[in-house]
Amino acid sequence: MRGARAGSKVAQDAGFRHHKPRPFAPEEFEPYEGGADPARVSEAAHLSAQAFVRRGIENNDPEISRRLIAVAENEGLEVLAELWSEAPAHSLPGALWRLYAVRAATMSKPEVHSARFLAGAHRAQVERIVAGVAEPPTAEELKKMTGSILTGAFDGDFAHALERTAAYCRVLVLGMTEHADAADLSNSDRGSKLTQQARALNKTAADLEICARLWRQDALD
């Protein structure tokens, strides 16, 4: 699977299904046979991602950070998906898509994610600490944690936000693997599906870690 489509799969494999994205305003792109110019779409994805992150990092107003988060939660995933989910995994818009998608997946099914996190936490003590989930890791605490990660992303330490999300994904992967093993005893199809989802989410964690390194090297664009 090529990197440009990987972002959309993040939300799907984490248990989130976004609605069909609203089309990007057609007047913003020069038409070509088959649809909007991919180069212009890519440019828009990168420019909008830079605007999000730079505005958040450069401001000292927590209200602005709250609004940036609300863009995705209230209406933004349908809009952002049009641009950011098509971006390469190791790019700024690709990294932002993964942050928002993991958050959205958790908000969509917090109890499921809480059970998975709890199942995997005892095997990933370091990742559990890095993720920063309060004890016990209830559904409500996971929602607070993913919200704090996004707030942190716009408070100046974007790489740390990526690393926290990656650690959170790593714990979920271990929990999903345990649940898959248990499911295999009664429903092999469900066990296989969970295993596939865990592998995809593990790839997401790896992508986020790479993006964090690139950000610290001032090479994530």
mmCIF file of C-alpha atoms in Angstrom:
data_model
loop_
_atom_site.group_PDB
_atom_site.id
_atom_site.type_symbol
_atom_site.label_atom_id
_atom_site.label_comp_id
_atom_site.label_asym_id
_atom_site.label_seq_id
_atom_site.Cartn_x
_atom_site.Cartn_y
_atom_site.Cartn_z
ATOM 1 C CA MET A 1 0.000 0.000 0.000
ATOM 2 C CA ARG A 2 1.410 3.368 -0.931
ATOM 3 C CA GLY A 3 1.905 6.021 1.733
ATOM 4 C CA ALA A 4 -0.653 8.413 0.290
ATOM 5 C CA ARG A 5 -3.536 6.154 1.155
ATOM 6 C CA ALA A 6 -2.233 5.003 4.528
ATOM 7 C CA GLY A 7 -3.728 7.931 6.417
ATOM 8 C CA SER A 8 -7.301 6.946 5.625
ATOM 9 C CA LYS A 9 -6.662 3.428 6.882
ATOM 10 C CA VAL A 10 -5.482 4.708 10.250
ATOM 11 C CA ALA A 11 -8.962 5.735 11.322
ATOM 12 C CA GLN A 12 -10.542 2.639 9.819
ATOM 13 C CA ASP A 13 -8.209 0.211 11.554
ATOM 14 C CA ALA A 14 -8.496 2.031 14.860
ATOM 15 C CA GLY A 15 -12.263 1.588 14.738
ATOM 16 C CA PHE A 16 -13.364 4.963 13.347
ATOM 17 C CA ARG A 17 -15.396 5.542 10.219
ATOM 18 C CA HIS A 18 -15.601 9.143 9.014
ATOM 19 C CA HIS A 19 -18.327 10.242 6.664
ATOM 20 C CA LYS A 20 -17.534 10.813 3.012
ATOM 21 C CA PRO A 21 -15.455 14.003 2.906
ATOM 22 C CA ARG A 22 -17.080 17.101 1.535
ATOM 23 C CA PRO A 23 -15.449 18.053 -1.775
ATOM 24 C CA PHE A 24 -12.746 20.690 -1.612
ATOM 25 C CA ALA A 25 -13.926 23.927 -3.205
ATOM 26 C CA PRO A 26 -13.475 23.288 -6.951
ATOM 27 C CA GLU A 27 -12.706 26.912 -7.720
ATOM 28 C CA GLU A 28 -9.509 26.552 -5.724
ATOM 29 C CA PHE A 29 -8.008 24.204 -8.296
ATOM 30 C CA GLU A 30 -7.423 24.425 -11.985
ATOM 31 C CA PRO A 31 -9.516 21.672 -13.580
ATOM 32 C CA TYR A 32 -7.943 18.808 -15.452
ATOM 33 C CA GLU A 33 -9.429 15.708 -16.963
ATOM 34 C CA GLY A 34 -10.385 13.376 -14.125
ATOM 35 C CA GLY A 35 -10.604 15.888 -11.283
ATOM 36 C CA ALA A 36 -8.567 18.413 -9.304
ATOM 37 C CA ASP A 37 -4.870 18.736 -10.027
ATOM 38 C CA PRO A 38 -3.089 16.352 -7.583
ATOM 39 C CA ALA A 39 -0.145 18.742 -7.317
ATOM 40 C CA ARG A 40 -2.451 21.557 -6.207
ATOM 41 C CA VAL A 41 -4.230 19.276 -3.740
ATOM 42 C CA SER A 42 -0.863 18.242 -2.283
ATOM 43 C CA GLU A 43 0.216 21.862 -2.020
ATOM 44 C CA ALA A 44 -3.011 22.761 -0.231
ATOM 45 C CA ALA A 45 -2.531 19.871 2.192
ATOM 46 C CA HIS A 46 0.975 20.990 3.114
ATOM 47 C CA LEU A 47 0.130 24.681 3.359
ATOM 48 C CA SER A 48 -2.934 24.078 5.540
ATOM 49 C CA ALA A 49 -0.988 21.725 7.812
ATOM 50 C CA GLN A 50 1.768 24.286 8.233
ATOM 51 C CA ALA A 51 -0.801 26.957 9.019
ATOM 52 C CA PHE A 52 -2.374 24.782 11.708
ATOM 53 C CA VAL A 53 0.858 23.868 13.431
ATOM 54 C CA ARG A 54 2.639 27.191 13.114
ATOM 55 C CA ARG A 55 -0.338 29.181 14.297
ATOM 56 C CA GLY A 56 -0.772 26.912 17.271
ATOM 57 C CA ILE A 57 2.886 26.914 18.242
ATOM 58 C CA GLU A 58 3.345 30.646 17.818
ATOM 59 C CA ASN A 59 0.357 31.634 19.923
ATOM 60 C CA ASN A 60 0.120 31.931 23.693
ATOM 61 C CA ASP A 61 -3.660 31.750 23.786
ATOM 62 C CA PRO A 62 -5.113 28.402 24.916
ATOM 63 C CA GLU A 63 -8.363 29.379 23.232
ATOM 64 C CA ILE A 64 -6.661 29.164 19.839
ATOM 65 C CA SER A 65 -5.412 25.658 20.635
ATOM 66 C CA ARG A 66 -8.935 24.687 21.667
ATOM 67 C CA ARG A 67 -10.324 25.993 18.387
ATOM 68 C CA LEU A 68 -7.752 24.081 16.349
ATOM 69 C CA ILE A 69 -8.825 20.879 18.054
ATOM 70 C CA ALA A 70 -12.499 21.723 17.578
ATOM 71 C CA VAL A 71 -12.017 22.114 13.830
ATOM 72 C CA ALA A 72 -11.499 18.381 13.543
ATOM 73 C CA GLU A 73 -13.976 17.319 16.199
ATOM 74 C CA ASN A 74 -16.931 19.453 15.113
ATOM 75 C CA GLU A 75 -16.584 19.458 11.359
ATOM 76 C CA GLY A 76 -12.982 19.108 10.427
ATOM 77 C CA LEU A 77 -12.390 15.399 9.867
ATOM 78 C CA GLU A 78 -14.670 15.500 6.861
ATOM 79 C CA VAL A 79 -12.764 18.517 5.584
ATOM 80 C CA LEU A 80 -9.278 17.512 6.647
ATOM 81 C CA ALA A 81 -9.715 14.030 5.230
ATOM 82 C CA GLU A 82 -10.074 15.570 1.800
ATOM 83 C CA LEU A 83 -6.528 16.897 2.020
ATOM 84 C CA TRP A 84 -4.483 15.378 4.825
ATOM 85 C CA SER A 85 -5.491 11.719 4.527
ATOM 86 C CA GLU A 86 -4.021 11.660 1.025
ATOM 87 C CA ALA A 87 -0.639 13.001 2.141
ATOM 88 C CA PRO A 88 2.447 10.767 2.471
ATOM 89 C CA ALA A 89 2.825 9.182 5.890
ATOM 90 C CA HIS A 90 6.109 10.965 6.606
ATOM 91 C CA SER A 91 4.915 14.515 6.036
ATOM 92 C CA LEU A 92 3.416 17.240 8.203
ATOM 93 C CA PRO A 93 -0.152 16.776 6.891
ATOM 94 C CA GLY A 94 0.269 12.995 7.140
ATOM 95 C CA ALA A 95 1.378 13.318 10.764
ATOM 96 C CA LEU A 96 -1.494 15.663 11.615
ATOM 97 C CA TRP A 97 -3.997 13.306 10.023
ATOM 98 C CA ARG A 98 -2.755 10.477 12.242
ATOM 99 C CA LEU A 99 -3.008 12.610 15.387
ATOM 100 C CA TYR A 100 -6.581 13.580 14.590
ATOM 101 C CA ALA A 101 -7.576 10.102 13.409
ATOM 102 C CA VAL A 102 -6.337 8.394 16.583
ATOM 103 C CA ARG A 103 -8.135 11.015 18.657
ATOM 104 C CA ALA A 104 -11.328 10.552 16.639
ATOM 105 C CA ALA A 105 -11.151 6.768 16.940
ATOM 106 C CA THR A 106 -10.810 7.031 20.710
ATOM 107 C CA MET A 107 -13.688 9.481 20.995
ATOM 108 C CA SER A 108 -15.837 7.225 18.822
ATOM 109 C CA LYS A 109 -15.327 4.063 20.891
ATOM 110 C CA PRO A 110 -13.710 5.056 24.204
ATOM 111 C CA GLU A 111 -14.783 1.928 26.078
ATOM 112 C CA VAL A 112 -13.284 -0.353 23.408
ATOM 113 C CA HIS A 113 -10.022 1.564 23.444
ATOM 114 C CA SER A 114 -9.953 1.575 27.225
ATOM 115 C CA ALA A 115 -10.260 -2.222 27.295
ATOM 116 C CA ARG A 116 -7.523 -2.592 24.695
ATOM 117 C CA PHE A 117 -5.235 -0.162 26.482
ATOM 118 C CA LEU A 118 -5.722 -1.922 29.802
ATOM 119 C CA ALA A 119 -5.017 -5.290 28.192
ATOM 120 C CA GLY A 120 -1.762 -4.071 26.693
ATOM 121 C CA ALA A 121 -0.514 -1.730 29.402
ATOM 122 C CA HIS A 122 1.109 -4.377 31.606
ATOM 123 C CA ARG A 123 3.350 -5.385 28.691
ATOM 124 C CA ALA A 124 4.375 -1.843 27.774
ATOM 125 C CA GLN A 125 5.214 0.070 30.935
ATOM 126 C CA VAL A 126 7.474 2.601 29.203
ATOM 127 C CA GLU A 127 4.980 3.333 26.430
ATOM 128 C CA ARG A 128 2.216 3.629 29.005
ATOM 129 C CA ILE A 129 4.176 6.317 30.824
ATOM 130 C CA VAL A 130 5.075 8.160 27.612
ATOM 131 C CA ALA A 131 1.431 8.187 26.512
ATOM 132 C CA GLY A 132 0.538 9.856 29.806
ATOM 133 C CA VAL A 133 -2.760 8.158 30.610
ATOM 134 C CA ALA A 134 -3.954 8.645 34.185
ATOM 135 C CA GLU A 135 -4.705 5.670 36.377
ATOM 136 C CA PRO A 136 -6.913 3.800 35.932
ATOM 137 C CA PRO A 137 -7.057 4.094 32.121
ATOM 138 C CA THR A 138 -10.813 4.517 31.897
ATOM 139 C CA ALA A 139 -12.672 5.571 28.766
ATOM 140 C CA GLU A 140 -12.954 9.096 30.149
ATOM 141 C CA GLU A 141 -9.234 9.280 30.900
ATOM 142 C CA LEU A 142 -8.373 8.149 27.383
ATOM 143 C CA LYS A 143 -10.547 10.911 25.946
ATOM 144 C CA LYS A 144 -8.790 13.443 28.179
ATOM 145 C CA MET A 145 -5.379 12.073 27.238
ATOM 146 C CA THR A 146 -5.911 12.252 23.486
ATOM 147 C CA GLY A 147 -7.258 15.773 23.919
ATOM 148 C CA SER A 148 -4.171 16.791 25.919
ATOM 149 C CA ILE A 149 -1.944 15.387 23.178
ATOM 150 C CA LEU A 150 -3.570 17.606 20.569
ATOM 151 C CA THR A 151 -3.342 20.592 22.888
ATOM 152 C CA GLY A 152 0.344 19.819 23.358
ATOM 153 C CA ALA A 153 0.848 19.610 19.618
ATOM 154 C CA PHE A 154 -0.133 23.262 19.378
ATOM 155 C CA ASP A 155 1.703 24.379 22.517
ATOM 156 C CA GLY A 156 5.191 24.109 21.084
ATOM 157 C CA ASP A 157 6.359 20.480 21.360
ATOM 158 C CA PHE A 158 4.923 18.885 18.282
ATOM 159 C CA ALA A 159 7.439 16.014 18.303
ATOM 160 C CA HIS A 160 6.430 15.052 21.833
ATOM 161 C CA ALA A 161 2.773 14.967 20.781
ATOM 162 C CA LEU A 162 3.683 12.584 17.960
ATOM 163 C CA GLU A 163 5.690 10.385 20.339
ATOM 164 C CA ARG A 164 2.874 10.277 22.888
ATOM 165 C CA THR A 165 0.413 9.200 20.220
ATOM 166 C CA ALA A 166 2.845 6.569 18.949
ATOM 167 C CA ALA A 167 3.266 5.203 22.479
ATOM 168 C CA TYR A 168 -0.507 5.131 22.932
ATOM 169 C CA CYS A 169 -0.834 3.176 19.676
ATOM 170 C CA ARG A 170 1.864 0.712 20.772
ATOM 171 C CA VAL A 171 -0.063 -0.088 23.956
ATOM 172 C CA LEU A 172 -3.291 -0.481 22.004
ATOM 173 C CA VAL A 173 -1.549 -2.849 19.598
ATOM 174 C CA LEU A 174 -0.506 -5.149 22.435
ATOM 175 C CA GLY A 175 -4.029 -5.102 23.843
ATOM 176 C CA MET A 176 -5.540 -5.815 20.437
ATOM 177 C CA THR A 177 -3.140 -8.726 20.004
ATOM 178 C CA GLU A 178 -4.239 -10.197 23.323
ATOM 179 C CA HIS A 179 -7.884 -9.777 22.379
ATOM 180 C CA ALA A 180 -7.177 -11.354 18.993
ATOM 181 C CA ASP A 181 -5.599 -14.390 20.651
ATOM 182 C CA ALA A 182 -8.642 -14.772 22.881
ATOM 183 C CA ALA A 183 -11.024 -14.319 19.958
ATOM 184 C CA ASP A 184 -9.259 -17.019 17.969
ATOM 185 C CA LEU A 185 -10.639 -19.606 20.389
ATOM 186 C CA SER A 186 -14.246 -18.789 19.546
ATOM 187 C CA ASN A 187 -14.219 -16.717 16.364
ATOM 188 C CA SER A 188 -11.166 -17.084 14.165
ATOM 189 C CA ASP A 189 -12.403 -14.503 11.658
ATOM 190 C CA ARG A 190 -12.658 -11.847 14.344
ATOM 191 C CA GLY A 191 -9.252 -12.838 15.682
ATOM 192 C CA SER A 192 -7.715 -12.487 12.229
ATOM 193 C CA LYS A 193 -9.361 -9.102 11.704
ATOM 194 C CA LEU A 194 -8.062 -7.791 15.026
ATOM 195 C CA THR A 195 -4.575 -9.044 14.188
ATOM 196 C CA GLN A 196 -4.647 -7.200 10.868
ATOM 197 C CA GLN A 197 -5.870 -4.035 12.577
ATOM 198 C CA ALA A 198 -3.116 -4.326 15.165
ATOM 199 C CA ARG A 199 -0.475 -4.588 12.463
ATOM 200 C CA ALA A 200 -1.840 -1.518 10.698
ATOM 201 C CA LEU A 201 -1.909 0.465 13.940
ATOM 202 C CA ASN A 202 1.648 -0.643 14.699
ATOM 203 C CA LYS A 203 2.647 0.820 11.335
ATOM 204 C CA THR A 204 0.922 4.040 12.314
ATOM 205 C CA ALA A 205 2.995 4.175 15.500
ATOM 206 C CA ALA A 206 6.182 3.682 13.505
ATOM 207 C CA ASP A 207 5.173 6.437 11.074
ATOM 208 C CA LEU A 208 4.520 8.845 13.947
ATOM 209 C CA GLU A 209 7.922 8.084 15.480
ATOM 210 C CA ILE A 210 9.624 8.791 12.169
ATOM 211 C CA CYS A 211 7.697 12.053 11.845
ATOM 212 C CA ALA A 212 8.817 13.061 15.346
ATOM 213 C CA ARG A 213 12.450 12.534 14.387
ATOM 214 C CA LEU A 214 11.988 14.484 11.164
ATOM 215 C CA TRP A 215 10.320 17.349 13.039
ATOM 216 C CA ARG A 216 13.277 17.619 15.431
ATOM 217 C CA GLN A 217 15.581 17.702 12.411
ATOM 218 C CA ASP A 218 13.445 20.472 10.891
ATOM 219 C CA ALA A 219 12.789 18.133 7.988
ATOM 220 C CA LEU A 220 9.056 17.444 8.296
ATOM 221 C CA ASP A 221 7.159 19.430 5.704
#
